Amino acid sequence: GAGVSQSPSNKVTEKGKDVELRCDPISGHTALYWYRQSLGQGLEFLIYFQGNSAPDKSGLPSDRFSAERTGGSVSTLTIQRTQQEDSAVYLCASSPGRGPYNEQFFGPGTRLTVL
Amino acid sequence: QKEVEQNSGPLSVPEGAIASLNCTYSDRGSQSFFWYRQYSGKSPELIMFIYSNGDKEDGRFTAQLNKASQYVSLLIRDSQPSDSATYLCAGPLRGGSARQLTFGSGTQLTVLP
């Protein structure tokens, strides 16, 4: 079946502009996660959605970052007034969200470059 | 202290050798662990998960969980150059929901032909 998809694959923007990154999780997966990975660094948790529950936003680095998930499926991560330090690969993952297994499956990522 | 730590690396092994990757964790109550492989420029790919004490084998890969000593390891037998990648260990996020993971910083493995 189809895996997690993300768009765009690459995004170059100018400092101060807003960007939207999209994630399509695996069909039927109720849990969705956003991470950020800077060059040569580990995964930084940003936000977690589980079904219709309120999202865990504890990883968002500033109020310029927000995310929503419509209809329990597609998610959009929005970064307002982008800064150069926002340059990174943004990864989305989904998980079945039920049962004892919570393995996460990652999309290909969006590489964001802020000039 | 990070919840999941991968201190070793980068690691180089000759082709055909056993590569041993290690991870320690701080939360004694953690029940499940995952190993991801990440090729350069690609996203992490789940290769193994382990929920119980002991060993779990899948092809050339063996995951080991030792709850008493709080470590998780991944053994790759008959290492191939195609195994060259960064390996990420992940475990439950303390204080988070049961569905959230925390990742180690990764161990870069190079298999020399």
PDB file of N, CA and C in Angstrom, chain B residues 1-98:
ATOM      1  N   GLN B   1      20.148  14.110  31.384  1.00  0.00           N
ATOM      2  CA  GLN B   1      20.447  12.860  30.685  1.00  0.00           C
ATOM      3  C   GLN B   1      19.378  12.619  29.620  1.00  0.00           C
ATOM      4  N   LYS B   2      19.835  12.342  28.403  1.00  0.00           N
ATOM      5  CA  LYS B   2      18.881  12.049  27.356  1.00  0.00           C
ATOM      6  C   LYS B   2      18.218  10.713  27.649  1.00  0.00           C
ATOM      7  N   GLU B   3      16.985  10.573  27.200  1.00  0.00           N
ATOM      8  CA  GLU B   3      16.254   9.344  27.500  1.00  0.00           C
ATOM      9  C   GLU B   3      16.816   8.161  26.749  1.00  0.00           C
ATOM     10  N   VAL B   4      17.269   8.397  25.538  1.00  0.00           N
ATOM     11  CA  VAL B   4      17.861   7.349  24.727  1.00  0.00           C
ATOM     12  C   VAL B   4      19.197   7.869  24.233  1.00  0.00           C
ATOM     13  N   GLU B   5      20.246   7.145  24.508  1.00  0.00           N
ATOM     14  CA  GLU B   5      21.581   7.618  24.136  1.00  0.00           C
ATOM     15  C   GLU B   5      22.311   6.603  23.274  1.00  0.00           C
ATOM     16  N   GLN B   6      22.926   7.130  22.242  1.00  0.00           N
ATOM     17  CA  GLN B   6      23.784   6.323  21.392  1.00  0.00           C
ATOM     18  C   GLN B   6      25.136   7.010  21.402  1.00  0.00           C
ATOM     19  N   ASN B   7      26.046   6.470  22.150  1.00  0.00           N
ATOM     20  CA  ASN B   7      27.332   7.130  22.327  1.00  0.00           C
ATOM     21  C   ASN B   7      28.404   6.665  21.360  1.00  0.00           C
ATOM     22  N   SER B   8      28.242   5.513  20.815  1.00  0.00           N
ATOM     23  CA  SER B   8      29.312   4.965  19.971  1.00  0.00           C
ATOM     24  C   SER B   8      29.223   5.527  18.562  1.00  0.00           C
ATOM     25  N   GLY B   9      30.342   5.525  17.884  1.00  0.00           N
ATOM     26  CA  GLY B   9      30.352   5.928  16.497  1.00  0.00           C
ATOM     27  C   GLY B   9      31.193   7.148  16.246  1.00  0.00           C
ATOM     28  N   PRO B  10      31.461   7.370  14.933  1.00  0.00           N
ATOM     29  CA  PRO B  10      31.097   6.496  13.844  1.00  0.00           C
ATOM     30  C   PRO B  10      31.812   5.140  13.922  1.00  0.00           C
ATOM     31  N   LEU B  11      31.190   4.154  13.291  1.00  0.00           N
ATOM     32  CA  LEU B  11      31.678   2.784  13.364  1.00  0.00           C
ATOM     33  C   LEU B  11      32.008   2.289  11.961  1.00  0.00           C
ATOM     34  N   SER B  12      33.184   1.706  11.816  1.00  0.00           N
ATOM     35  CA  SER B  12      33.580   1.105  10.539  1.00  0.00           C
ATOM     36  C   SER B  12      33.867  -0.368  10.755  1.00  0.00           C
ATOM     37  N   VAL B  13      33.321  -1.202   9.878  1.00  0.00           N
ATOM     38  CA  VAL B  13      33.590  -2.635   9.940  1.00  0.00           C
ATOM     39  C   VAL B  13      33.880  -3.122   8.530  1.00  0.00           C
ATOM     40  N   PRO B  14      34.676  -4.174   8.397  1.00  0.00           N
ATOM     41  CA  PRO B  14      34.918  -4.722   7.060  1.00  0.00           C
ATOM     42  C   PRO B  14      33.714  -5.541   6.594  1.00  0.00           C
ATOM     43  N   GLU B  15      33.567  -5.631   5.314  1.00  0.00           N
ATOM     44  CA  GLU B  15      32.495  -6.428   4.730  1.00  0.00           C
ATOM     45  C   GLU B  15      32.556  -7.856   5.257  1.00  0.00           C
ATOM     46  N   GLY B  16      31.373  -8.387   5.624  1.00  0.00           N
ATOM     47  CA  GLY B  16      31.300  -9.745   6.139  1.00  0.00           C
ATOM     48  C   GLY B  16      31.394  -9.843   7.646  1.00  0.00           C
ATOM     49  N   ALA B  17      31.817  -8.784   8.306  1.00  0.00           N
ATOM     50  CA  ALA B  17      31.952  -8.790   9.763  1.00  0.00           C
ATOM     51  C   ALA B  17      30.595  -8.533  10.427  1.00  0.00           C
ATOM     52  N   ILE B  18      30.581  -8.662  11.747  1.00  0.00           N
ATOM     53  CA  ILE B  18      29.389  -8.336  12.534  1.00  0.00           C
ATOM     54  C   ILE B  18      29.509  -6.893  13.018  1.00  0.00           C
ATOM     55  N   ALA B  19      28.487  -6.109  12.737  1.00  0.00           N
ATOM     56  CA  ALA B  19      28.435  -4.735  13.243  1.00  0.00           C
ATOM     57  C   ALA B  19      27.542  -4.729  14.486  1.00  0.00           C
ATOM     58  N   SER B  20      28.017  -4.121  15.552  1.00  0.00           N
ATOM     59  CA  SER B  20      27.275  -4.063  16.806  1.00  0.00           C
ATOM     60  C   SER B  20      26.988  -2.614  17.160  1.00  0.00           C
ATOM     61  N   LEU B  21      25.721  -2.281  17.245  1.00  0.00           N
ATOM     62  CA  LEU B  21      25.289  -0.910  17.549  1.00  0.00           C
ATOM     63  C   LEU B  21      24.565  -0.933  18.888  1.00  0.00           C
ATOM     64  N   ASN B  22      24.872   0.032  19.725  1.00  0.00           N
ATOM     65  CA  ASN B  22      24.340   0.013  21.079  1.00  0.00           C
ATOM     66  C   ASN B  22      23.586   1.288  21.441  1.00  0.00           C
ATOM     67  N   CYS B  23      22.671   1.109  22.363  1.00  0.00           N
ATOM     68  CA  CYS B  23      21.806   2.198  22.805  1.00  0.00           C
ATOM     69  C   CYS B  23      21.469   1.956  24.272  1.00  0.00           C
ATOM     70  N   THR B  24      21.540   2.984  25.092  1.00  0.00           N
ATOM     71  CA  THR B  24      21.111   2.863  26.489  1.00  0.00           C
ATOM     72  C   THR B  24      19.925   3.786  26.715  1.00  0.00           C
ATOM     73  N   TYR B  25      19.123   3.446  27.702  1.00  0.00           N
ATOM     74  CA  TYR B  25      17.952   4.270  27.976  1.00  0.00           C
ATOM     75  C   TYR B  25      17.815   4.492  29.472  1.00  0.00           C
ATOM     76  N   SER B  26      17.147   5.571  29.829  1.00  0.00           N
ATOM     77  CA  SER B  26      17.106   5.979  31.233  1.00  0.00           C
ATOM     78  C   SER B  26      15.819   5.582  31.948  1.00  0.00           C
ATOM     79  N   ASP B  27      14.728   5.411  31.207  1.00  0.00           N
ATOM     80  CA  ASP B  27      13.453   5.101  31.835  1.00  0.00           C
ATOM     81  C   ASP B  27      13.303   3.588  32.007  1.00  0.00           C
ATOM     82  N   ARG B  28      13.418   3.134  33.242  1.00  0.00           N
ATOM     83  CA  ARG B  28      13.389   1.691  33.506  1.00  0.00           C
ATOM     84  C   ARG B  28      12.054   1.077  33.101  1.00  0.00           C
ATOM     85  N   GLY B  29      11.004   1.885  33.027  1.00  0.00           N
ATOM     86  CA  GLY B  29       9.685   1.370  32.680  1.00  0.00           C
ATOM     87  C   GLY B  29       9.452   1.204  31.190  1.00  0.00           C
ATOM     88  N   SER B  30      10.413   1.606  30.371  1.00  0.00           N
ATOM     89  CA  SER B  30      10.234   1.506  28.921  1.00  0.00           C
ATOM     90  C   SER B  30      10.081   0.059  28.486  1.00  0.00           C
ATOM     91  N   GLN B  31       9.133  -0.158  27.591  1.00  0.00           N
ATOM     92  CA  GLN B  31       8.784  -1.526  27.202  1.00  0.00           C
ATOM     93  C   GLN B  31       9.164  -1.876  25.768  1.00  0.00           C
ATOM     94  N   SER B  32       9.253  -0.874  24.905  1.00  0.00           N
ATOM     95  CA  SER B  32       9.416  -1.165  23.484  1.00  0.00           C
ATOM     96  C   SER B  32      10.468  -0.264  22.857  1.00  0.00           C
ATOM     97  N   PHE B  33      11.212  -0.857  21.932  1.00  0.00           N
ATOM     98  CA  PHE B  33      12.293  -0.112  21.286  1.00  0.00           C
ATOM     99  C   PHE B  33      12.334  -0.413  19.797  1.00  0.00           C
ATOM    100  N   PHE B  34      12.839   0.552  19.069  1.00  0.00           N
ATOM    101  CA  PHE B  34      12.824   0.472  17.619  1.00  0.00           C
ATOM    102  C   PHE B  34      14.190   0.849  17.079  1.00  0.00           C
ATOM    103  N   TRP B  35      14.569   0.183  16.001  1.00  0.00           N
ATOM    104  CA  TRP B  35      15.776   0.569  15.275  1.00  0.00           C
ATOM    105  C   TRP B  35      15.379   1.041  13.875  1.00  0.00           C
ATOM    106  N   TYR B  36      15.874   2.223  13.535  1.00  0.00           N
ATOM    107  CA  TYR B  36      15.638   2.785  12.216  1.00  0.00           C
ATOM    108  C   TYR B  36      16.980   2.909  11.498  1.00  0.00           C
ATOM    109  N   ARG B  37      16.943   2.737  10.192  1.00  0.00           N
ATOM    110  CA  ARG B  37      18.114   2.943   9.342  1.00  0.00           C
ATOM    111  C   ARG B  37      17.839   4.178   8.488  1.00  0.00           C
ATOM    112  N   GLN B  38      18.822   5.059   8.412  1.00  0.00           N
ATOM    113  CA  GLN B  38      18.662   6.263   7.618  1.00  0.00           C
ATOM    114  C   GLN B  38      19.853   6.419   6.686  1.00  0.00           C
ATOM    115  N   TYR B  39      19.591   6.245   5.404  1.00  0.00           N
ATOM    116  CA  TYR B  39      20.626   6.505   4.412  1.00  0.00           C
ATOM    117  C   TYR B  39      20.773   8.010   4.238  1.00  0.00           C
ATOM    118  N   SER B  40      21.954   8.415   3.832  1.00  0.00           N
ATOM    119  CA  SER B  40      22.235   9.838   3.664  1.00  0.00           C
ATOM    120  C   SER B  40      21.232  10.480   2.712  1.00  0.00           C
ATOM    121  N   GLY B  41      20.604  11.533   3.167  1.00  0.00           N
ATOM    122  CA  GLY B  41      19.652  12.250   2.328  1.00  0.00           C
ATOM    123  C   GLY B  41      18.278  11.622   2.246  1.00  0.00           C
ATOM    124  N   LYS B  42      18.067  10.556   3.002  1.00  0.00           N
ATOM    125  CA  LYS B  42      16.778   9.863   2.993  1.00  0.00           C
ATOM    126  C   LYS B  42      16.121   9.931   4.366  1.00  0.00           C
ATOM    127  N   SER B  43      14.880   9.496   4.436  1.00  0.00           N
ATOM    128  CA  SER B  43      14.164   9.508   5.714  1.00  0.00           C
ATOM    129  C   SER B  43      14.401   8.184   6.459  1.00  0.00           C
ATOM    130  N   PRO B  44      14.173   8.168   7.762  1.00  0.00           N
ATOM    131  CA  PRO B  44      14.389   6.935   8.534  1.00  0.00           C
ATOM    132  C   PRO B  44      13.446   5.817   8.098  1.00  0.00           C
ATOM    133  N   GLU B  45      13.973   4.613   8.107  1.00  0.00           N
ATOM    134  CA  GLU B  45      13.222   3.427   7.706  1.00  0.00           C
ATOM    135  C   GLU B  45      13.248   2.428   8.870  1.00  0.00           C
ATOM    136  N   LEU B  46      12.088   1.987   9.305  1.00  0.00           N
ATOM    137  CA  LEU B  46      12.018   1.036  10.412  1.00  0.00           C
ATOM    138  C   LEU B  46      12.570  -0.316   9.974  1.00  0.00           C
ATOM    139  N   ILE B  47      13.533  -0.852  10.736  1.00  0.00           N
ATOM    140  CA  ILE B  47      14.080  -2.151  10.381  1.00  0.00           C
ATOM    141  C   ILE B  47      13.830  -3.208  11.457  1.00  0.00           C
ATOM    142  N   MET B  48      13.720  -2.812  12.706  1.00  0.00           N
ATOM    143  CA  MET B  48      13.497  -3.804  13.765  1.00  0.00           C
ATOM    144  C   MET B  48      12.743  -3.139  14.909  1.00  0.00           C
ATOM    145  N   PHE B  49      11.933  -3.919  15.604  1.00  0.00           N
ATOM    146  CA  PHE B  49      11.390  -3.473  16.872  1.00  0.00           C
ATOM    147  C   PHE B  49      11.420  -4.639  17.840  1.00  0.00           C
ATOM    148  N   ILE B  50      11.521  -4.322  19.114  1.00  0.00           N
ATOM    149  CA  ILE B  50      11.611  -5.370  20.126  1.00  0.00           C
ATOM    150  C   ILE B  50      10.842  -4.927  21.351  1.00  0.00           C
ATOM    151  N   TYR B  51      10.040  -5.852  21.900  1.00  0.00           N
ATOM    152  CA  TYR B  51       9.174  -5.516  23.029  1.00  0.00           C
ATOM    153  C   TYR B  51       9.493  -6.329  24.277  1.00  0.00           C
ATOM    154  N   SER B  52      10.210  -7.404  24.120  1.00  0.00           N
ATOM    155  CA  SER B  52      10.447  -8.247  25.279  1.00  0.00           C
ATOM    156  C   SER B  52      11.935  -8.465  25.484  1.00  0.00           C
ATOM    157  N   ASN B  53      12.284  -8.805  26.694  1.00  0.00           N
ATOM    158  CA  ASN B  53      13.676  -9.073  27.025  1.00  0.00           C
ATOM    159  C   ASN B  53      14.221 -10.209  26.153  1.00  0.00           C
ATOM    160  N   GLY B  54      15.480 -10.081  25.776  1.00  0.00           N
ATOM    161  CA  GLY B  54      16.100 -11.153  25.012  1.00  0.00           C
ATOM    162  C   GLY B  54      16.411 -10.714  23.596  1.00  0.00           C
ATOM    163  N   ASP B  55      16.461 -11.683  22.703  1.00  0.00           N
ATOM    164  CA  ASP B  55      16.860 -11.448  21.330  1.00  0.00           C
ATOM    165  C   ASP B  55      15.688 -11.607  20.372  1.00  0.00           C
ATOM    166  N   LYS B  56      15.740 -10.827  19.305  1.00  0.00           N
ATOM    167  CA  LYS B  56      14.783 -10.991  18.226  1.00  0.00           C
ATOM    168  C   LYS B  56      15.554 -10.954  16.920  1.00  0.00           C
ATOM    169  N   GLU B  57      15.389 -11.995  16.118  1.00  0.00           N
ATOM    170  CA  GLU B  57      16.170 -12.114  14.891  1.00  0.00           C
ATOM    171  C   GLU B  57      15.289 -11.931  13.672  1.00  0.00           C
ATOM    172  N   ASP B  58      15.841 -11.227  12.681  1.00  0.00           N
ATOM    173  CA  ASP B  58      15.148 -11.049  11.404  1.00  0.00           C
ATOM    174  C   ASP B  58      16.210 -10.995  10.321  1.00  0.00           C
ATOM    175  N   GLY B  59      16.397 -12.136   9.655  1.00  0.00           N
ATOM    176  CA  GLY B  59      17.427 -12.180   8.627  1.00  0.00           C
ATOM    177  C   GLY B  59      18.803 -11.963   9.214  1.00  0.00           C
ATOM    178  N   ARG B  60      19.526 -10.990   8.678  1.00  0.00           N
ATOM    179  CA  ARG B  60      20.882 -10.694   9.192  1.00  0.00           C
ATOM    180  C   ARG B  60      20.867  -9.802  10.421  1.00  0.00           C
ATOM    181  N   PHE B  61      19.707  -9.349  10.820  1.00  0.00           N
ATOM    182  CA  PHE B  61      19.589  -8.422  11.943  1.00  0.00           C
ATOM    183  C   PHE B  61      19.105  -9.134  13.207  1.00  0.00           C
ATOM    184  N   THR B  62      19.735  -8.792  14.333  1.00  0.00           N
ATOM    185  CA  THR B  62      19.283  -9.268  15.639  1.00  0.00           C
ATOM    186  C   THR B  62      19.206  -8.080  16.581  1.00  0.00           C
ATOM    187  N   ALA B  63      18.031  -7.869  17.152  1.00  0.00           N
ATOM    188  CA  ALA B  63      17.868  -6.843  18.175  1.00  0.00           C
ATOM    189  C   ALA B  63      17.921  -7.527  19.537  1.00  0.00           C
ATOM    190  N   GLN B  64      18.585  -6.880  20.474  1.00  0.00           N
ATOM    191  CA  GLN B  64      18.701  -7.417  21.826  1.00  0.00           C
ATOM    192  C   GLN B  64      18.230  -6.367  22.816  1.00  0.00           C
ATOM    193  N   LEU B  65      17.411  -6.809  23.758  1.00  0.00           N
ATOM    194  CA  LEU B  65      16.924  -5.909  24.804  1.00  0.00           C
ATOM    195  C   LEU B  65      17.281  -6.501  26.153  1.00  0.00           C
ATOM    196  N   ASN B  66      17.952  -5.718  26.966  1.00  0.00           N
ATOM    197  CA  ASN B  66      18.324  -6.133  28.312  1.00  0.00           C
ATOM    198  C   ASN B  66      17.749  -5.105  29.278  1.00  0.00           C
ATOM    199  N   LYS B  67      16.597  -5.423  29.851  1.00  0.00           N
ATOM    200  CA  LYS B  67      15.905  -4.459  30.707  1.00  0.00           C
ATOM    201  C   LYS B  67      16.636  -4.242  32.029  1.00  0.00           C
ATOM    202  N   ALA B  68      17.317  -5.257  32.519  1.00  0.00           N
ATOM    203  CA  ALA B  68      18.033  -5.102  33.786  1.00  0.00           C
ATOM    204  C   ALA B  68      19.155  -4.086  33.647  1.00  0.00           C
ATOM    205  N   SER B  69      19.846  -4.117  32.524  1.00  0.00           N
ATOM    206  CA  SER B  69      20.955  -3.204  32.285  1.00  0.00           C
ATOM    207  C   SER B  69      20.539  -1.977  31.483  1.00  0.00           C
ATOM    208  N   GLN B  70      19.312  -1.954  31.030  1.00  0.00           N
ATOM    209  CA  GLN B  70      18.757  -0.818  30.291  1.00  0.00           C
ATOM    210  C   GLN B  70      19.554  -0.509  29.033  1.00  0.00           C
ATOM    211  N   TYR B  71      19.770  -1.546  28.244  1.00  0.00           N
ATOM    212  CA  TYR B  71      20.389  -1.270  26.952  1.00  0.00           C
ATOM    213  C   TYR B  71      19.702  -2.088  25.870  1.00  0.00           C
ATOM    214  N   VAL B  72      19.812  -1.548  24.688  1.00  0.00           N
ATOM    215  CA  VAL B  72      19.282  -2.176  23.478  1.00  0.00           C
ATOM    216  C   VAL B  72      20.421  -2.207  22.470  1.00  0.00           C
ATOM    217  N   SER B  73      20.528  -3.299  21.750  1.00  0.00           N
ATOM    218  CA  SER B  73      21.571  -3.360  20.741  1.00  0.00           C
ATOM    219  C   SER B  73      21.018  -3.924  19.443  1.00  0.00           C
ATOM    220  N   LEU B  74      21.734  -3.637  18.390  1.00  0.00           N
ATOM    221  CA  LEU B  74      21.403  -4.163  17.066  1.00  0.00           C
ATOM    222  C   LEU B  74      22.668  -4.786  16.504  1.00  0.00           C
ATOM    223  N   LEU B  75      22.573  -6.052  16.149  1.00  0.00           N
ATOM    224  CA  LEU B  75      23.688  -6.749  15.518  1.00  0.00           C
ATOM    225  C   LEU B  75      23.347  -6.968  14.054  1.00  0.00           C
ATOM    226  N   ILE B  76      24.318  -6.658  13.204  1.00  0.00           N
ATOM    227  CA  ILE B  76      24.154  -6.910  11.783  1.00  0.00           C
ATOM    228  C   ILE B  76      25.216  -7.914  11.387  1.00  0.00           C
ATOM    229  N   ARG B  77      24.784  -9.118  11.037  1.00  0.00           N
ATOM    230  CA  ARG B  77      25.725 -10.165  10.629  1.00  0.00           C
ATOM    231  C   ARG B  77      26.028 -10.042   9.146  1.00  0.00           C
ATOM    232  N   ASP B  78      27.211 -10.537   8.757  1.00  0.00           N
ATOM    233  CA  ASP B  78      27.604 -10.516   7.349  1.00  0.00           C
ATOM    234  C   ASP B  78      27.355  -9.129   6.755  1.00  0.00           C
ATOM    235  N   SER B  79      27.932  -8.130   7.399  1.00  0.00           N
ATOM    236  CA  SER B  79      27.704  -6.742   6.980  1.00  0.00           C
ATOM    237  C   SER B  79      28.055  -6.543   5.510  1.00  0.00           C
ATOM    238  N   GLN B  80      27.232  -5.745   4.852  1.00  0.00           N
ATOM    239  CA  GLN B  80      27.418  -5.427   3.443  1.00  0.00           C
ATOM    240  C   GLN B  80      27.615  -3.922   3.285  1.00  0.00           C
ATOM    241  N   PRO B  81      28.304  -3.509   2.226  1.00  0.00           N
ATOM    242  CA  PRO B  81      28.448  -2.060   1.991  1.00  0.00           C
ATOM    243  C   PRO B  81      27.096  -1.353   1.946  1.00  0.00           C
ATOM    244  N   SER B  82      26.051  -2.046   1.519  1.00  0.00           N
ATOM    245  CA  SER B  82      24.719  -1.440   1.464  1.00  0.00           C
ATOM    246  C   SER B  82      24.128  -1.190   2.856  1.00  0.00           C
ATOM    247  N   ASP B  83      24.766  -1.740   3.877  1.00  0.00           N
ATOM    248  CA  ASP B  83      24.318  -1.475   5.252  1.00  0.00           C
ATOM    249  C   ASP B  83      24.865  -0.142   5.773  1.00  0.00           C
ATOM    250  N   SER B  84      25.750   0.463   5.019  1.00  0.00           N
ATOM    251  CA  SER B  84      26.331   1.743   5.446  1.00  0.00           C
ATOM    252  C   SER B  84      25.236   2.795   5.520  1.00  0.00           C
ATOM    253  N   ALA B  85      25.017   3.312   6.716  1.00  0.00           N
ATOM    254  CA  ALA B  85      23.924   4.252   6.970  1.00  0.00           C
ATOM    255  C   ALA B  85      24.052   4.722   8.413  1.00  0.00           C
ATOM    256  N   THR B  86      23.161   5.605   8.808  1.00  0.00           N
ATOM    257  CA  THR B  86      23.047   5.985  10.213  1.00  0.00           C
ATOM    258  C   THR B  86      21.903   5.194  10.834  1.00  0.00           C
ATOM    259  N   TYR B  87      22.152   4.616  11.991  1.00  0.00           N
ATOM    260  CA  TYR B  87      21.156   3.788  12.666  1.00  0.00           C
ATOM    261  C   TYR B  87      20.662   4.537  13.907  1.00  0.00           C
ATOM    262  N   LEU B  88      19.356   4.697  13.973  1.00  0.00           N
ATOM    263  CA  LEU B  88      18.718   5.426  15.059  1.00  0.00           C
ATOM    264  C   LEU B  88      17.987   4.458  15.978  1.00  0.00           C
ATOM    265  N   CYS B  89      18.225   4.609  17.255  1.00  0.00           N
ATOM    266  CA  CYS B  89      17.506   3.846  18.273  1.00  0.00           C
ATOM    267  C   CYS B  89      16.374   4.738  18.792  1.00  0.00           C
ATOM    268  N   ALA B  90      15.202   4.165  19.035  1.00  0.00           N
ATOM    269  CA  ALA B  90      14.074   4.950  19.542  1.00  0.00           C
ATOM    270  C   ALA B  90      13.346   4.177  20.630  1.00  0.00           C
ATOM    271  N   GLY B  91      12.885   4.902  21.622  1.00  0.00           N
ATOM    272  CA  GLY B  91      12.121   4.303  22.709  1.00  0.00           C
ATOM    273  C   GLY B  91      11.002   5.230  23.117  1.00  0.00           C
ATOM    274  N   PRO B  92      10.182   4.801  24.053  1.00  0.00           N
ATOM    275  CA  PRO B  92       9.045   5.632  24.472  1.00  0.00           C
ATOM    276  C   PRO B  92       9.500   6.955  25.080  1.00  0.00           C
ATOM    277  N   LEU B  93       8.747   8.001  24.799  1.00  0.00           N
ATOM    278  CA  LEU B  93       9.038   9.314  25.342  1.00  0.00           C
ATOM    279  C   LEU B  93       8.481   9.400  26.751  1.00  0.00           C
ATOM    280  N   ARG B  94       9.340   9.634  27.722  1.00  0.00           N
ATOM    281  CA  ARG B  94       8.877   9.735  29.112  1.00  0.00           C
ATOM    282  C   ARG B  94       7.983  10.957  29.273  1.00  0.00           C
ATOM    283  N   GLY B  95       6.851  10.746  29.872  1.00  0.00           N
ATOM    284  CA  GLY B  95       5.925  11.851  30.066  1.00  0.00           C
ATOM    285  C   GLY B  95       5.033  12.094  28.870  1.00  0.00           C
ATOM    286  N   GLY B  96       5.343  11.436  27.786  1.00  0.00           N
ATOM    287  CA  GLY B  96       4.495  11.568  26.609  1.00  0.00           C
ATOM    288  C   GLY B  96       3.457  10.459  26.581  1.00  0.00           C
ATOM    289  N   SER B  97       2.641  10.468  25.569  1.00  0.00           N
ATOM    290  CA  SER B  97       1.680   9.386  25.449  1.00  0.00           C
ATOM    291  C   SER B  97       2.425   8.115  25.059  1.00  0.00           C
ATOM    292  N   ALA B  98       1.724   7.008  25.164  1.00  0.00           N
ATOM    293  CA  ALA B  98       2.347   5.729  24.818  1.00  0.00           C
ATOM    294  C   ALA B  98       2.733   5.679  23.347  1.00  0.00           C
TER     295      ALA B  98
END
